[in-house]
PDB file of C-alpha atoms in Angstrom:
ATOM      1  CA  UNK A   1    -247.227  99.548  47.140  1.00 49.00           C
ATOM      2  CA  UNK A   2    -249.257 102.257  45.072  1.00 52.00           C
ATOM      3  CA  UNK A   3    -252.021 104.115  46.031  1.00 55.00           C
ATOM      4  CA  UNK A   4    -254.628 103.550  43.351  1.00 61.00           C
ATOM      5  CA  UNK A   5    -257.304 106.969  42.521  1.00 72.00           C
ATOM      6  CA  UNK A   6    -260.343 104.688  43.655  1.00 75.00           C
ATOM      7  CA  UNK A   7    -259.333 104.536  47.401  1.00 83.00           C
ATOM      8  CA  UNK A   8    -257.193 100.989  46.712  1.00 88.00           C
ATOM      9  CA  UNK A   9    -254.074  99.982  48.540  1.00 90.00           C
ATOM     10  CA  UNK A  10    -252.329  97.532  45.939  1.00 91.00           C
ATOM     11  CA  UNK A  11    -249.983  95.214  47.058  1.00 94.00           C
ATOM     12  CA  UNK A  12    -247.653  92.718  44.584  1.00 94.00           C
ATOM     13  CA  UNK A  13    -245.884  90.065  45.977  1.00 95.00           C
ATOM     14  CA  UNK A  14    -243.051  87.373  44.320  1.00 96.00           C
ATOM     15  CA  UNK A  15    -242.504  83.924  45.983  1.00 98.00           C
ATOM     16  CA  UNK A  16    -240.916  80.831  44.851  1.00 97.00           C
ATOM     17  CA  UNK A  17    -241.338  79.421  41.656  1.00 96.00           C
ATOM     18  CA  UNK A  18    -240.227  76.047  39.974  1.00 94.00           C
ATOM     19  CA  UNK A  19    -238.383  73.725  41.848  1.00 96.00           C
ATOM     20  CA  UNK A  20    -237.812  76.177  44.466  1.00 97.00           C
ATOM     21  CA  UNK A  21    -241.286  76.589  45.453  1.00 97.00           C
ATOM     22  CA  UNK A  22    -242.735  73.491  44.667  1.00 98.00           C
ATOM     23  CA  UNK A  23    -239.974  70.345  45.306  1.00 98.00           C
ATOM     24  CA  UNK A  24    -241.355  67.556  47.296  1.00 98.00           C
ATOM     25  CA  UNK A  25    -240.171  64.212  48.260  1.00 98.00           C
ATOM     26  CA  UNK A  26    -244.043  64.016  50.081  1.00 97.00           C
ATOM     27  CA  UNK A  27    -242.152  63.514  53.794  1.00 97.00           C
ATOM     28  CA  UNK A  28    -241.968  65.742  56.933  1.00 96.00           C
ATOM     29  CA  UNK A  29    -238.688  66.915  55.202  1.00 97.00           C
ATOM     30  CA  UNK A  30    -239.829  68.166  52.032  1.00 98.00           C
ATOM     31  CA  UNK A  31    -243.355  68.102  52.002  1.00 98.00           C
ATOM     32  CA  UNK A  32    -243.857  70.620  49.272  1.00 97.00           C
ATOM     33  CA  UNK A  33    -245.564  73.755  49.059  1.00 98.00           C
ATOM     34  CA  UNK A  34    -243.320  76.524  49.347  1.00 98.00           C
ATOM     35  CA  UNK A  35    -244.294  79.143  46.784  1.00 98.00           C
ATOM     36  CA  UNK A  36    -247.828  78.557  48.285  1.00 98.00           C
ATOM     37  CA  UNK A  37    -246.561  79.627  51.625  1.00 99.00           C
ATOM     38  CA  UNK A  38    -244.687  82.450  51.028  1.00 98.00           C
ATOM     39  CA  UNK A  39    -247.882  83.792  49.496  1.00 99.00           C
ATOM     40  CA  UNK A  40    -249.454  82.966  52.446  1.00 98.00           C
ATOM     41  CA  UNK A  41    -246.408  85.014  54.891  1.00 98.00           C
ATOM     42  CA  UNK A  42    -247.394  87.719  52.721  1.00 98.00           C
ATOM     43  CA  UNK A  43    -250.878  87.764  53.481  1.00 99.00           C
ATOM     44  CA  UNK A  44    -250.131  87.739  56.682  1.00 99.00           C
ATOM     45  CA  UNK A  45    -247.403  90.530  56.351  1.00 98.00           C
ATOM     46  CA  UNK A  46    -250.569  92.492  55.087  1.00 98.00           C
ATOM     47  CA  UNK A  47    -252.829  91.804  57.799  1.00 98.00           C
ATOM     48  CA  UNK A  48    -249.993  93.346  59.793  1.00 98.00           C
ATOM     49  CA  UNK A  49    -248.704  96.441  58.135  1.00 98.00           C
ATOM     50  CA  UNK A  50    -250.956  97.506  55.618  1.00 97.00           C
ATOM     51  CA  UNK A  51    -253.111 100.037  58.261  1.00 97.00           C
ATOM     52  CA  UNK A  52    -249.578 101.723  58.045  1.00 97.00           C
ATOM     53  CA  UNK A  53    -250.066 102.675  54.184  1.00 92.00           C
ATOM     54  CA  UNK A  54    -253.930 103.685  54.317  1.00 90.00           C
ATOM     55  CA  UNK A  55    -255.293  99.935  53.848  1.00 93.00           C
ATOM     56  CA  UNK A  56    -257.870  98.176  56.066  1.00 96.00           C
ATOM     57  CA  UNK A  57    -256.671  94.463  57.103  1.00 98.00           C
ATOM     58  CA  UNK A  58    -260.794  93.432  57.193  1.00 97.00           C
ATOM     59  CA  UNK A  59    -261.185  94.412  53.743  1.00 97.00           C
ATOM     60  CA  UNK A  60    -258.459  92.591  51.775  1.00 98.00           C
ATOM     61  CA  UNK A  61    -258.821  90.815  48.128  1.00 98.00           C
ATOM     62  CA  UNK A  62    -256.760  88.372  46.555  1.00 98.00           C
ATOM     63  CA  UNK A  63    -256.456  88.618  42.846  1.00 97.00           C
ATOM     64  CA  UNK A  64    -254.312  86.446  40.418  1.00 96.00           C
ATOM     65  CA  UNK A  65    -254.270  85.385  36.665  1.00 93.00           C
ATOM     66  CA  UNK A  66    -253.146  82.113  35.522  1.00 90.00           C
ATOM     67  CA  UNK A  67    -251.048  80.513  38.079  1.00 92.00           C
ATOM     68  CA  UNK A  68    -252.051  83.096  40.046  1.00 95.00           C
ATOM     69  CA  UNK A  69    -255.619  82.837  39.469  1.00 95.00           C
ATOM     70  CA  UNK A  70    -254.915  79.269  40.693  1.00 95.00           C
ATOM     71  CA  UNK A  71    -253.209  80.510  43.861  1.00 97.00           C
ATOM     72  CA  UNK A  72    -256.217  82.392  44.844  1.00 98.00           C
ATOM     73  CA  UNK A  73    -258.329  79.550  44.775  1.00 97.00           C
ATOM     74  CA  UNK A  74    -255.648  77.594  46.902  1.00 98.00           C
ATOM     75  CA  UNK A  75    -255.671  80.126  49.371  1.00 98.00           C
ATOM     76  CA  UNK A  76    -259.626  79.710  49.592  1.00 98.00           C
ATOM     77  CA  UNK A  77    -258.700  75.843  50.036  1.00 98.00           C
ATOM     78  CA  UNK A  78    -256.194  76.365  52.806  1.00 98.00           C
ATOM     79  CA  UNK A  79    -256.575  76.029  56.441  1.00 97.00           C
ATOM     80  CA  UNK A  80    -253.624  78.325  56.608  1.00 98.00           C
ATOM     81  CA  UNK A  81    -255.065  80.890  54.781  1.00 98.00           C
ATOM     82  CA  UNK A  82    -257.974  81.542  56.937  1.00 97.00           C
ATOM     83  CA  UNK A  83    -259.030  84.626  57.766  1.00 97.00           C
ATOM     84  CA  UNK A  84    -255.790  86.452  55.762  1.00 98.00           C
ATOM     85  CA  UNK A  85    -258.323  87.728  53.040  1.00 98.00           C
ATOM     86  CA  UNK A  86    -262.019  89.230  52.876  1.00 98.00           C
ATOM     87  CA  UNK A  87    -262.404  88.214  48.835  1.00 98.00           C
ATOM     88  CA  UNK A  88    -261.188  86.619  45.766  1.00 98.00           C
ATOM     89  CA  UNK A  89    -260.648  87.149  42.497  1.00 98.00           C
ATOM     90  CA  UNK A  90    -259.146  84.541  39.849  1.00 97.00           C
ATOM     91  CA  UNK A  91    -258.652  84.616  36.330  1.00 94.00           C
ATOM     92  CA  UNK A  92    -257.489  81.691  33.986  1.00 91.00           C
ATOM     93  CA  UNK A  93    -256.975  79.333  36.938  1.00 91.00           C
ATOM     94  CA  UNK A  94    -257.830  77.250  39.685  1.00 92.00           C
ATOM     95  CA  UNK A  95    -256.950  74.513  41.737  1.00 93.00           C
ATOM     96  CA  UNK A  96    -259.368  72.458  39.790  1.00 90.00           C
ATOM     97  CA  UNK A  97    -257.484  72.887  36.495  1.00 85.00           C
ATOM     98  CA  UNK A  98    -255.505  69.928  35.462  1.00 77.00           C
ATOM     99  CA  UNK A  99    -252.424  71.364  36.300  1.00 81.00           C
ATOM    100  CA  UNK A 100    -253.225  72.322  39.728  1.00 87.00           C
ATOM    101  CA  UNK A 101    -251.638  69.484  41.393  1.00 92.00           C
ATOM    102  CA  UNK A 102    -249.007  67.258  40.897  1.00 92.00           C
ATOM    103  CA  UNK A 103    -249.503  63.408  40.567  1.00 88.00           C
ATOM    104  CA  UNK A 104    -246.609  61.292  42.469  1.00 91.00           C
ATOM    105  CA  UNK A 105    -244.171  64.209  42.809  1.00 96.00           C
ATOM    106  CA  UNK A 106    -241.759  62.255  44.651  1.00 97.00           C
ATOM    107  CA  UNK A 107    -240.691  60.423  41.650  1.00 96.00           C
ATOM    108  CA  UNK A 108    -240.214  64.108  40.239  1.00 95.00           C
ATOM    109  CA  UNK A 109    -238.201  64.875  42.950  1.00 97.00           C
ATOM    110  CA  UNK A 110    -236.310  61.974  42.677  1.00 97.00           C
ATOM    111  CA  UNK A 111    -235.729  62.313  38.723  1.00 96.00           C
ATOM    112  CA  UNK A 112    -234.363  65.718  39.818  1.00 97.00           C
ATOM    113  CA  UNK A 113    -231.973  64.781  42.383  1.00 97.00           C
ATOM    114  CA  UNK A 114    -230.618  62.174  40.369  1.00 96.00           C
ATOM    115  CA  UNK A 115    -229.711  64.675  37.411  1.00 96.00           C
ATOM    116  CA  UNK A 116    -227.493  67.128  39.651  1.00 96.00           C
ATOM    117  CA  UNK A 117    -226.092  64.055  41.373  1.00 96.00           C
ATOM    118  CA  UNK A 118    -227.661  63.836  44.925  1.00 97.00           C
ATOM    119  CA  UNK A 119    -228.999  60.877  46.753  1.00 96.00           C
ATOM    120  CA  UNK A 120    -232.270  59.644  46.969  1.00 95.00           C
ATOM    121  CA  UNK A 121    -233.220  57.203  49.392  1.00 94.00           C
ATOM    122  CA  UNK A 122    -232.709  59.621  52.492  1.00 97.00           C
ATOM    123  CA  UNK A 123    -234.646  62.888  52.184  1.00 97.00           C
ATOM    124  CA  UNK A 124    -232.488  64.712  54.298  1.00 97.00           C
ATOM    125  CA  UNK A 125    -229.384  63.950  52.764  1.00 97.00           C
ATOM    126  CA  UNK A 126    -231.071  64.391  49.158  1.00 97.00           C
ATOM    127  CA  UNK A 127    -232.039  68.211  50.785  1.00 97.00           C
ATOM    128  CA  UNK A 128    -228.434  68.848  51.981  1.00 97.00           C
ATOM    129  CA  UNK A 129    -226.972  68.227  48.785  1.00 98.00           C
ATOM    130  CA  UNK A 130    -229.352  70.149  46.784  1.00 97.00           C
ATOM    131  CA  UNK A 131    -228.708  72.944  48.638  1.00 97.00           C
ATOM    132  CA  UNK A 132    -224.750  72.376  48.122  1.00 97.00           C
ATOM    133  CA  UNK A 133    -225.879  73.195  44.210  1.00 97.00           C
ATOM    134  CA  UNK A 134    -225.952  76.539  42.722  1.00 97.00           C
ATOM    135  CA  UNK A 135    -229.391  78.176  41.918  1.00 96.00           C
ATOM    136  CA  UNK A 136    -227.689  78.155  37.885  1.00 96.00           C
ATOM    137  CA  UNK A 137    -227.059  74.303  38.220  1.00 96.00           C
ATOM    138  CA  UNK A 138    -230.598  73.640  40.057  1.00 96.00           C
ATOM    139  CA  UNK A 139    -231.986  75.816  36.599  1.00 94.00           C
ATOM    140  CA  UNK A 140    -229.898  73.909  34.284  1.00 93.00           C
ATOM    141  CA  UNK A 141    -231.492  70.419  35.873  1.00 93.00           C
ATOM    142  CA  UNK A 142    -235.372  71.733  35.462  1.00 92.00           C
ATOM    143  CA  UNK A 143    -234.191  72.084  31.593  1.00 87.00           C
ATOM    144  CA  UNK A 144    -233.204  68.683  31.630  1.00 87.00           C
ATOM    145  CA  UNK A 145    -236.510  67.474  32.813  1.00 85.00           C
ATOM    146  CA  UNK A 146    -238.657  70.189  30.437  1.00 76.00           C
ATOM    147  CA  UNK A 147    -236.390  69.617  27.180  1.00 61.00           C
ATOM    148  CA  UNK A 148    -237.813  72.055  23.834  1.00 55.00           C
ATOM    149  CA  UNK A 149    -240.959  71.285  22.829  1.00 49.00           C
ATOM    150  CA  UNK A 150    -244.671  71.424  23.689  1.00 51.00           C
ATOM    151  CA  UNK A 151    -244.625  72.125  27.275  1.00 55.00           C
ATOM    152  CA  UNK A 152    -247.661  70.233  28.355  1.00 57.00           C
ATOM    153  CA  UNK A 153    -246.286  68.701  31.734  1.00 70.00           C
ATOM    154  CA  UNK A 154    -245.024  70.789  34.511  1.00 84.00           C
ATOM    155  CA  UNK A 155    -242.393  69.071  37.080  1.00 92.00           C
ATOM    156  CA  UNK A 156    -242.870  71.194  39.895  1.00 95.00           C
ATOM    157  CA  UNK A 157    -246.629  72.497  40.888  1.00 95.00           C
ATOM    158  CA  UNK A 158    -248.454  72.148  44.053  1.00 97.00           C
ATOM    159  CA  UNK A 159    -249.024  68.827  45.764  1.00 97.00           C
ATOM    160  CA  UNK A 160    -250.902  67.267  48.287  1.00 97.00           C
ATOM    161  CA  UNK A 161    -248.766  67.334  51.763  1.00 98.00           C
ATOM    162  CA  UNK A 162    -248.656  65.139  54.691  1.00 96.00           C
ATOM    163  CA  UNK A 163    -251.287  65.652  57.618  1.00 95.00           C
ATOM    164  CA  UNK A 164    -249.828  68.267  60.200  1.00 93.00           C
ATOM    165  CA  UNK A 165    -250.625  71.850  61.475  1.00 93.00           C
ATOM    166  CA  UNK A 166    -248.094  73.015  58.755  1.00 95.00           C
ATOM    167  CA  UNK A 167    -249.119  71.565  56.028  1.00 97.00           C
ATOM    168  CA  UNK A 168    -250.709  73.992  53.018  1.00 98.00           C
ATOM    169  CA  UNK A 169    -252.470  71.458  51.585  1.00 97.00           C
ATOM    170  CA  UNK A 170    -253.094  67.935  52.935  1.00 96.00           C
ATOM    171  CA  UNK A 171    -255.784  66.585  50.799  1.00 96.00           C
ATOM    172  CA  UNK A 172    -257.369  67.012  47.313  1.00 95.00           C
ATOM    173  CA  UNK A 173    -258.959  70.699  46.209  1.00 95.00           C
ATOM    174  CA  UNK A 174    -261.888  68.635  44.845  1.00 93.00           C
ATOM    175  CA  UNK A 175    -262.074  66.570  48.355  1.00 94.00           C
ATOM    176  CA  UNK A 176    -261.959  69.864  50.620  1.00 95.00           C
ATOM    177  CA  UNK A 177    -264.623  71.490  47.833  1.00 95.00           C
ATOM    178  CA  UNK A 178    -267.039  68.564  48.380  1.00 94.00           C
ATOM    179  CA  UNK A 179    -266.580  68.545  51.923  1.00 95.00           C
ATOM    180  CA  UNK A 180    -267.365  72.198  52.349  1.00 94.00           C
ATOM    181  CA  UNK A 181    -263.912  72.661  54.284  1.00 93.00           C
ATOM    182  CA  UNK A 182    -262.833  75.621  52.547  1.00 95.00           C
ATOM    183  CA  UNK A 183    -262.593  79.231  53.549  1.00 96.00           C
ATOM    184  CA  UNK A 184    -265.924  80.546  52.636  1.00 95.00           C
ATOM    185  CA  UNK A 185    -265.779  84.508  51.322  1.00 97.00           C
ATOM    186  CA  UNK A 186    -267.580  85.988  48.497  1.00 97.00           C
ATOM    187  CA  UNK A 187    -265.535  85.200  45.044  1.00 97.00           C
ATOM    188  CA  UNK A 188    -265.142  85.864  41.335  1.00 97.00           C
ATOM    189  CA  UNK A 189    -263.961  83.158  38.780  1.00 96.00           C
ATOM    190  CA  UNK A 190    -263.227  84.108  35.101  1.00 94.00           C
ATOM    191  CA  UNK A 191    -260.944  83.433  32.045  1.00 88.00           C
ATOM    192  CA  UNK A 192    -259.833  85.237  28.989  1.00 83.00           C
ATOM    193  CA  UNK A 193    -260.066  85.433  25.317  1.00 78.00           C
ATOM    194  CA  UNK A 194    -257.387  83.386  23.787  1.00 76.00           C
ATOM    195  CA  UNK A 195    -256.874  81.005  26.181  1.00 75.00           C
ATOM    196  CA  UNK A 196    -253.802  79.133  25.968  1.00 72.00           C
ATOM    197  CA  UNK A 197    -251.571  81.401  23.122  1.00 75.00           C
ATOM    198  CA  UNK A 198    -248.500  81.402  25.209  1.00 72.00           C
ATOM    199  CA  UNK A 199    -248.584  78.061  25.132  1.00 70.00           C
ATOM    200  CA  UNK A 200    -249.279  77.266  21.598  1.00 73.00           C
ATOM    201  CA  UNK A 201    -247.054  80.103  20.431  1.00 74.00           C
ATOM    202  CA  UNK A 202    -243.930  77.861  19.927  1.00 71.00           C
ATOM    203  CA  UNK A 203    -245.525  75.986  17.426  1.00 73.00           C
ATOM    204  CA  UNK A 204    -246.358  78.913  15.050  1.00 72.00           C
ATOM    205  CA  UNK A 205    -242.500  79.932  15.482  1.00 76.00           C
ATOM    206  CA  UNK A 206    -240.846  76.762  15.583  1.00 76.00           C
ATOM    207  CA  UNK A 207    -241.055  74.169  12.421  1.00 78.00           C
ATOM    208  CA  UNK A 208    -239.917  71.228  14.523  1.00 79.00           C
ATOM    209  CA  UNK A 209    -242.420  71.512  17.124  1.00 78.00           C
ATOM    210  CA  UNK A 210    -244.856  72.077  14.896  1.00 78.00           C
ATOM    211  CA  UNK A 211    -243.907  68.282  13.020  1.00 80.00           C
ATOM    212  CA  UNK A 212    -243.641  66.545  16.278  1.00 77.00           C
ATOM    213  CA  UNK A 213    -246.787  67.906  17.641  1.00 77.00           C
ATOM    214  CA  UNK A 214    -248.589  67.326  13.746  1.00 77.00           C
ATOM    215  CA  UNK A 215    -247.353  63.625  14.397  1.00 78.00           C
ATOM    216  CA  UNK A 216    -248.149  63.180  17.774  1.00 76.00           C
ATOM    217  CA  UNK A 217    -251.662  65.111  18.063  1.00 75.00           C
ATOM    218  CA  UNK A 218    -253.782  62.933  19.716  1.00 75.00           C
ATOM    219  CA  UNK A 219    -252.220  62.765  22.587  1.00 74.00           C
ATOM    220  CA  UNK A 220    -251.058  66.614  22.596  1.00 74.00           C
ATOM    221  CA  UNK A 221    -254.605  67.954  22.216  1.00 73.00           C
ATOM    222  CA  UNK A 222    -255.478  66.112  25.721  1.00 71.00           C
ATOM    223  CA  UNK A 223    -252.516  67.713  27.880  1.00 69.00           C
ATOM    224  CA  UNK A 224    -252.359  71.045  25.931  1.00 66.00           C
ATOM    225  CA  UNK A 225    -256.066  71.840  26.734  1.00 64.00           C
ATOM    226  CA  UNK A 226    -255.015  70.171  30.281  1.00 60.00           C
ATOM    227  CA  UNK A 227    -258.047  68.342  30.489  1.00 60.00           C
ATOM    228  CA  UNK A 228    -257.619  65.565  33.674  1.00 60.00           C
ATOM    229  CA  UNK A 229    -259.145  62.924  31.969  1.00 64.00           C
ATOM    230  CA  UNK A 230    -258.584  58.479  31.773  1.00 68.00           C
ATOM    231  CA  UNK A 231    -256.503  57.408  29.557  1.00 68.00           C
ATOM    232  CA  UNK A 232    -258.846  55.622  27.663  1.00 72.00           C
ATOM    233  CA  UNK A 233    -261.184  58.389  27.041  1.00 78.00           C
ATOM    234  CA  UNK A 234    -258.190  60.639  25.457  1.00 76.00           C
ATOM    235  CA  UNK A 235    -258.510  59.422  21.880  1.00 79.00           C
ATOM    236  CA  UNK A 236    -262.599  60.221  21.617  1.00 83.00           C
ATOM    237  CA  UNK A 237    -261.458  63.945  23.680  1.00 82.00           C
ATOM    238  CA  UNK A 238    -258.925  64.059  21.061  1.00 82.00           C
ATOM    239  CA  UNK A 239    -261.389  63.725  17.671  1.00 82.00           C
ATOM    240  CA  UNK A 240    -263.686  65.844  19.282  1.00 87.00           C
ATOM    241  CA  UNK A 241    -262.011  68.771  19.765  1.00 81.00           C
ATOM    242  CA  UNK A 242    -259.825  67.929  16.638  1.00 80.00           C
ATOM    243  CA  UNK A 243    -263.231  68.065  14.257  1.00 84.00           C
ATOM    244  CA  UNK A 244    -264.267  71.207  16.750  1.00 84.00           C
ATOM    245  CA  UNK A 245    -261.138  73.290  15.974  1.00 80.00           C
ATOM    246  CA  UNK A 246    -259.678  72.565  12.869  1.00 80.00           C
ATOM    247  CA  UNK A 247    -262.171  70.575  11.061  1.00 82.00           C
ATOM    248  CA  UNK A 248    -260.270  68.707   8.369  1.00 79.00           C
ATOM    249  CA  UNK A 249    -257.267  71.108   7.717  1.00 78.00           C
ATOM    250  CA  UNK A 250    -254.065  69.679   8.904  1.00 76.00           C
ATOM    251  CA  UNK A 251    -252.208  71.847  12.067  1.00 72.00           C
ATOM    252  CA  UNK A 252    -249.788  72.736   9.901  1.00 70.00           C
ATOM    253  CA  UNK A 253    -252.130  75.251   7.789  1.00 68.00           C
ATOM    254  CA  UNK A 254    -253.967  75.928  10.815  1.00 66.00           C
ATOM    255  CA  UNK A 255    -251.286  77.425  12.817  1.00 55.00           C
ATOM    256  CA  UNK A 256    -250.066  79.108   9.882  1.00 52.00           C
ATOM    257  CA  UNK A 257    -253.657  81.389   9.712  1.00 51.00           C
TER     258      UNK A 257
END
């Protein structure tokens, strides 16, 4: 906690990441979620405590960049969220952006038990031996799954839970948007110059990469920009933004200035 010169309490918080946060077999057992809900024990931890350090629990905001700019704009989505916060600010991210939910993460969570050896067609045995695993062999798995390259396709993100008064999430961001179900407070969306350099930085540092992405572009211009698009329309996305951003040059020069 550190008392800020303009009259701010500011409070940081860690929760689970990776396949510790966000594992789900989409069941009762492992719905999913968890990095989403310790945020949301730590908004309520605030609404608690923080009159103790000079704060005032009606007059919290909830700012994030990147993945966190998408977890503010989950919390404004979630029923368990309500009335934790006052206002939002997110940069770089929302629960609209392409990565903001996973797509049939089951399978993902089967894929994953499989690789450190655990069963899969009972969820609660599948949890039990998972958590038999050390936190260095649960790691070395995730590597498995995310191999070196372009890392365009995150295994573990938030998902979509079963129906039940615990549940984060239980339907799409765009659904709850649409159907005005959200927690309505005042908020401020925004991104940054340079979108998207951490990202692309292993291909100005790593000659490989930068071949199989060359030879493969097409399809990496869709998922890098993490535009949620069909299939079919990927190719025309593809040319557009290829003729947009690097004109006729090859990557290879481009990357290289």
């Amino acid at each position: 906690l550190i008392l800020l010169d303009r009259d701010v309490v500011l409070v940081t918080i860690n929760y689970r990441l990776g396949v510790f946060g966000f594992l789900s077999f989409e069941d009762d057992v492992v719905p999913g979620n968890n990095g989403l809900k310790d945020q949301t024990l730590a908004l309520q931890w605030v609404q608690k405590h923080i009159a103790s350090f000079g704060g005032d629990p009606n007059k919290v905001t909830i700012t994030g960049m990147s993945a966190g700019g998408g977890s503010v704009h989950y919390h404004m989505l979630s029923p368990l969220s309500a009335g934790l916060f006052s206002k939002a600010i997110s940069s770089s991210g929302s629960a609209l952006c392409a990565w903001g939910v996973k797509r049939n993460p089951k399978a993902t969570a089967s894929a994953f038990a499989q690789i450190v050896g655990c069963p899969i067609n009972d969820t609660t045995l599948s949890l039990r031996c998972l958590r038999e695993r050390s936190a260095e062999h649960l790691m070395g798995a995730v590597r498995v799954m995310v191999p070196g390259g372009f890392p365009t396709d995150l295994p573990f993100m938030p998902v979509v839970e079963p129906k039940g008064p615990n549940a984060f999430m239980d339907e799409y961001p765009i659904d709850i948007i649409e159907a005005e179900s959200f927690n309505d407070v005042p908020a401020l969306f925004s991104y940054c110059d340079d979108e998207g350099t951490v990202i692309a930085l292993k291909i100005y540092f790593d000659e490989k990469t930068l071949e199989s992405v060359e030879s493969n572009l097409d399809e990496v211009i869709v998922k890098a920009a993490f535009i949620d698009i069909e299939p079919a329309r990927g190719k025309e996305v593809a040319r557009v933004m290829r003729k947009r951003f690097l004109g006729d040059k090859p990557l290879k020069e481009s990357a290289r200035g």
